[in-house]
Amino acid sequence: MAVPLSLLDLAPVNLTAGETLADSIKHSVTMAQNAEAGGYERIWYAEHHNMPTIASAAPAVLTGIIAAQTSTIRLGAGGVMLPNHAPLTIAEQFTTLAAAHPGRIDLGLGRAPGTDQQTFAALRRNVASAERFPSDVVELQAYLRGESRIAGVSSLTGQPTDVELYILGSSLFGAQLAAQLGLPYAFASHFAPQALDQAITIYRNEFRPSDALAEPYLIAGMTAIVADDPDVAEDQRQKVVHSRVRRQLPADRVYSDEEIDALLSTPGGASIADMMRYSAVGTPDVARAAIEDFAAYTNADELIIAPTALDRAIWHNTVTALAPSAPEVSASGLHRETAAS
């Protein structure tokens, strides 16, 4: 690959297949070990709440579990939704992680609540929490540097850490803030492609060098599903789209595939399908070519890939097939297993 490749592990829990939270964590450990062997740059875990099919509600905890069972790959949050937390709490969590796993811990920060308004209230947060995001980022950054903006308060020992800080975004706000603070920026084009071009332009044009970063550093996201049989990969893509539509519907009944297809023909359904606009779907060669094209299109410094297949064999295979240190690896055999399941 022309640029470093990283992974976003959404820590899925396939309840339909009978998976448990423990099963999901085991799959994430296996994925991280394979990714480390395959030469990926980093793996991030995103904070989501009140979502039974996602096991990353506590990204710092999940990062610690994975870090203890790997040795070199960078790990962290992609990201922590800072409005849900006090900056000092997050500084303490990631300072602890960095002390246990030096040189390996990232902290990506997002402004969205990562959940619905009812759950946001259950987290004891309100709209004002999001409005404080810029100042909270600066406060958190100071703690990680061994400094403090609040007299008499420090994060643990008060010593500087080697935690790498990133701003995440799916709109233009994050691009502007990352540029203003001189921090690396990761755009969530794996689910919010509409503002990608404008966000990249704003970030690069408005970037101010800082002690943390001399030049802009852009990470762009895309989804991926890889199988030897292109029809199997496409079938998984369709299943993922259907799953996303179902999550937007009332849970009072089961919706047929035909009903979901009808909804996808509406403007609202089309916008959900468009979330996967930047995707690498197909055989290994086709998927790699799509990634190379996306890298050239964005001129990103790094790409972060989100495997999205609902079938676990294909989910793991996607990571293996796209591994930077194994460009010729094949997905051989896995599609036959999943086709029969």
mmCIF file of N, CA and C in Angstrom, residues 8 42-47 59-60 63 74-83 85 90-91 93-94 97 104-112 133 137 140 144 163-169 177-178 183-187 219 304:
data_model
loop_
_atom_site.group_PDB
_atom_site.id
_atom_site.type_symbol
_atom_site.label_atom_id
_atom_site.label_comp_id
_atom_site.label_asym_id
_atom_site.label_seq_id
_atom_site.Cartn_x
_atom_site.Cartn_y
_atom_site.Cartn_z
ATOM 1 N N LEU A 8 -10.276 0.039 12.252
ATOM 2 C CA LEU A 8 -11.279 0.445 13.224
ATOM 3 C C LEU A 8 -12.095 -0.797 13.555
ATOM 4 N N ARG A 42 -2.208 0.591 13.465
ATOM 5 C CA ARG A 42 -2.914 0.761 14.729
ATOM 6 C C ARG A 42 -4.330 0.181 14.621
ATOM 7 N N ILE A 43 -4.961 -0.013 15.766
ATOM 8 C CA ILE A 43 -6.383 -0.375 15.838
ATOM 9 C C ILE A 43 -7.044 0.572 16.823
ATOM 10 N N TRP A 44 -8.196 1.088 16.426
ATOM 11 C CA TRP A 44 -8.962 1.974 17.297
ATOM 12 C C TRP A 44 -10.308 1.348 17.628
ATOM 13 N N TYR A 45 -10.835 1.735 18.808
ATOM 14 C CA TYR A 45 -12.136 1.270 19.283
ATOM 15 C C TYR A 45 -12.994 2.494 19.580
ATOM 16 N N ALA A 46 -14.233 2.486 19.081
ATOM 17 C CA ALA A 46 -15.092 3.665 19.175
ATOM 18 C C ALA A 46 -16.127 3.516 20.283
ATOM 19 N N GLU A 47 -16.325 4.602 21.009
ATOM 20 C CA GLU A 47 -17.281 4.614 22.115
ATOM 21 C C GLU A 47 -18.720 4.696 21.593
ATOM 22 N N PRO A 59 -13.973 2.184 25.597
ATOM 23 C CA PRO A 59 -12.789 1.963 24.759
ATOM 24 C C PRO A 59 -11.490 1.859 25.535
ATOM 25 N N ALA A 60 -11.368 2.555 26.661
ATOM 26 C CA ALA A 60 -10.133 2.453 27.448
ATOM 27 C C ALA A 60 -9.977 1.048 28.018
ATOM 28 N N THR A 63 -9.158 -1.306 25.118
ATOM 29 C CA THR A 63 -7.768 -1.086 24.723
ATOM 30 C C THR A 63 -6.812 -1.810 25.668
ATOM 31 N N ARG A 74 -0.034 -0.287 17.737
ATOM 32 C CA ARG A 74 -0.628 0.817 18.480
ATOM 33 C C ARG A 74 -2.123 0.570 18.654
ATOM 34 N N LEU A 75 -2.653 1.004 19.788
ATOM 35 C CA LEU A 75 -4.050 0.768 20.123
ATOM 36 C C LEU A 75 -4.622 2.009 20.794
ATOM 37 N N GLY A 76 -5.939 2.141 20.724
ATOM 38 C CA GLY A 76 -6.528 3.268 21.440
ATOM 39 C C GLY A 76 -7.959 3.519 21.035
ATOM 40 N N ALA A 77 -8.413 4.713 21.342
ATOM 41 C CA ALA A 77 -9.797 5.103 21.113
ATOM 42 C C ALA A 77 -9.920 5.870 19.812
ATOM 43 N N GLY A 78 -10.907 5.472 19.061
ATOM 44 C CA GLY A 78 -11.202 6.197 17.835
ATOM 45 C C GLY A 78 -12.694 6.390 17.649
ATOM 46 N N GLY A 79 -13.349 7.004 18.634
ATOM 47 C CA GLY A 79 -12.653 7.636 19.724
ATOM 48 C C GLY A 79 -13.476 7.640 21.008
ATOM 49 N N VAL A 80 -12.897 8.316 21.984
ATOM 50 C CA VAL A 80 -13.638 8.681 23.186
ATOM 51 C C VAL A 80 -14.516 9.891 22.857
ATOM 52 N N MET A 81 -15.789 9.792 23.222
ATOM 53 C CA MET A 81 -16.703 10.921 23.011
ATOM 54 C C MET A 81 -16.595 11.831 24.239
ATOM 55 N N LEU A 82 -15.754 12.844 24.131
ATOM 56 C CA LEU A 82 -15.347 13.629 25.286
ATOM 57 C C LEU A 82 -16.508 14.306 26.017
ATOM 58 N N PRO A 83 -17.592 14.726 25.330
ATOM 59 C CA PRO A 83 -18.702 15.310 26.089
ATOM 60 C C PRO A 83 -19.316 14.369 27.125
ATOM 61 N N HIS A 85 -17.590 12.717 29.298
ATOM 62 C CA HIS A 85 -16.628 12.488 30.370
ATOM 63 C C HIS A 85 -15.971 13.786 30.822
ATOM 64 N N ILE A 90 -10.543 10.985 31.619
ATOM 65 C CA ILE A 90 -9.957 10.384 30.417
ATOM 66 C C ILE A 90 -8.432 10.461 30.488
ATOM 67 N N ALA A 91 -7.900 11.578 30.992
ATOM 68 C CA ALA A 91 -6.442 11.697 31.133
ATOM 69 C C ALA A 91 -5.910 10.616 32.056
ATOM 70 N N GLN A 93 -7.261 7.660 32.703
ATOM 71 C CA GLN A 93 -7.376 6.353 32.051
ATOM 72 C C GLN A 93 -6.243 6.120 31.062
ATOM 73 N N PHE A 94 -5.986 7.108 30.213
ATOM 74 C CA PHE A 94 -5.005 6.907 29.148
ATOM 75 C C PHE A 94 -3.570 7.099 29.640
ATOM 76 N N LEU A 97 -2.897 3.615 30.846
ATOM 77 C CA LEU A 97 -2.627 2.730 29.710
ATOM 78 C C LEU A 97 -1.225 2.962 29.159
ATOM 79 N N ARG A 104 2.553 2.929 22.671
ATOM 80 C CA ARG A 104 1.545 2.190 21.911
ATOM 81 C C ARG A 104 0.136 2.766 22.004
ATOM 82 N N ILE A 105 -0.075 3.822 22.766
ATOM 83 C CA ILE A 105 -1.435 4.246 23.081
ATOM 84 C C ILE A 105 -1.816 5.541 22.355
ATOM 85 N N ASP A 106 -2.966 5.490 21.667
ATOM 86 C CA ASP A 106 -3.549 6.644 20.979
ATOM 87 C C ASP A 106 -4.820 7.073 21.705
ATOM 88 N N LEU A 107 -5.145 8.342 21.582
ATOM 89 C CA LEU A 107 -6.407 8.856 22.118
ATOM 90 C C LEU A 107 -7.052 9.767 21.086
ATOM 91 N N GLY A 108 -8.057 9.240 20.400
ATOM 92 C CA GLY A 108 -8.850 10.041 19.482
ATOM 93 C C GLY A 108 -10.067 10.589 20.208
ATOM 94 N N LEU A 109 -10.390 11.845 19.955
ATOM 95 C CA LEU A 109 -11.478 12.518 20.663
ATOM 96 C C LEU A 109 -12.558 12.966 19.696
ATOM 97 N N GLY A 110 -13.809 12.647 20.033
ATOM 98 C CA GLY A 110 -14.942 13.075 19.242
ATOM 99 C C GLY A 110 -15.885 13.927 20.057
ATOM 100 N N ARG A 111 -16.702 14.702 19.362
ATOM 101 C CA ARG A 111 -17.636 15.623 20.025
ATOM 102 C C ARG A 111 -19.039 15.055 20.140
ATOM 103 N N ALA A 112 -19.396 14.095 19.302
ATOM 104 C CA ALA A 112 -20.749 13.528 19.347
ATOM 105 C C ALA A 112 -20.935 12.703 20.619
ATOM 106 N N PHE A 133 -16.518 21.260 24.201
ATOM 107 C CA PHE A 133 -15.547 20.339 23.608
ATOM 108 C C PHE A 133 -14.187 20.982 23.337
ATOM 109 N N VAL A 137 -10.821 19.671 25.239
ATOM 110 C CA VAL A 137 -9.681 19.080 24.535
ATOM 111 C C VAL A 137 -8.378 19.720 25.021
ATOM 112 N N LEU A 140 -7.569 18.512 28.517
ATOM 113 C CA LEU A 140 -7.082 17.131 28.478
ATOM 114 C C LEU A 140 -5.661 17.064 27.918
ATOM 115 N N LEU A 144 -2.099 15.470 29.674
ATOM 116 C CA LEU A 144 -1.236 14.463 29.040
ATOM 117 C C LEU A 144 0.187 14.971 28.873
ATOM 118 N N VAL A 163 1.133 9.548 25.082
ATOM 119 C CA VAL A 163 -0.148 9.323 24.407
ATOM 120 C C VAL A 163 -0.253 10.257 23.209
ATOM 121 N N GLU A 164 -0.592 9.697 22.041
ATOM 122 C CA GLU A 164 -0.777 10.520 20.837
ATOM 123 C C GLU A 164 -2.241 10.936 20.736
ATOM 124 N N LEU A 165 -2.469 12.237 20.614
ATOM 125 C CA LEU A 165 -3.813 12.799 20.613
ATOM 126 C C LEU A 165 -4.267 13.099 19.185
ATOM 127 N N TYR A 166 -5.521 12.730 18.873
ATOM 128 C CA TYR A 166 -6.114 12.948 17.555
ATOM 129 C C TYR A 166 -7.490 13.583 17.732
ATOM 130 N N ILE A 167 -7.883 14.404 16.772
ATOM 131 C CA ILE A 167 -9.250 14.907 16.715
ATOM 132 C C ILE A 167 -9.981 14.108 15.647
ATOM 133 N N LEU A 168 -11.167 13.630 15.991
ATOM 134 C CA LEU A 168 -12.000 12.877 15.051
ATOM 135 C C LEU A 168 -13.171 13.754 14.617
ATOM 136 N N GLY A 169 -13.711 13.449 13.449
ATOM 137 C CA GLY A 169 -14.865 14.227 13.016
ATOM 138 C C GLY A 169 -15.596 13.616 11.853
ATOM 139 N N LEU A 177 -11.160 22.510 14.276
ATOM 140 C CA LEU A 177 -10.518 22.450 15.585
ATOM 141 C C LEU A 177 -9.145 21.793 15.492
ATOM 142 N N ALA A 178 -9.043 20.688 14.750
ATOM 143 C CA ALA A 178 -7.750 20.019 14.592
ATOM 144 C C ALA A 178 -6.738 20.947 13.942
ATOM 145 N N LEU A 183 -3.261 19.506 15.497
ATOM 146 C CA LEU A 183 -3.309 18.098 15.857
ATOM 147 C C LEU A 183 -3.647 17.244 14.642
ATOM 148 N N PRO A 184 -3.271 15.974 14.639
ATOM 149 C CA PRO A 184 -3.692 15.091 13.549
ATOM 150 C C PRO A 184 -5.204 14.927 13.556
ATOM 151 N N TYR A 185 -5.753 14.675 12.364
ATOM 152 C CA TYR A 185 -7.210 14.666 12.177
ATOM 153 C C TYR A 185 -7.632 13.397 11.462
ATOM 154 N N ALA A 186 -8.669 12.754 11.990
ATOM 155 C CA ALA A 186 -9.227 11.551 11.359
ATOM 156 C C ALA A 186 -10.674 11.822 10.987
ATOM 157 N N PHE A 187 -10.983 11.686 9.690
ATOM 158 C CA PHE A 187 -12.346 11.937 9.227
ATOM 159 C C PHE A 187 -13.093 10.626 9.062
ATOM 160 N N ILE A 219 -6.006 11.212 8.500
ATOM 161 C CA ILE A 219 -6.436 9.820 8.411
ATOM 162 C C ILE A 219 -7.860 9.818 7.860
ATOM 163 N N ILE A 304 -7.756 4.257 7.604
ATOM 164 C CA ILE A 304 -8.244 3.360 8.643
ATOM 165 C C ILE A 304 -9.428 2.585 8.084
#
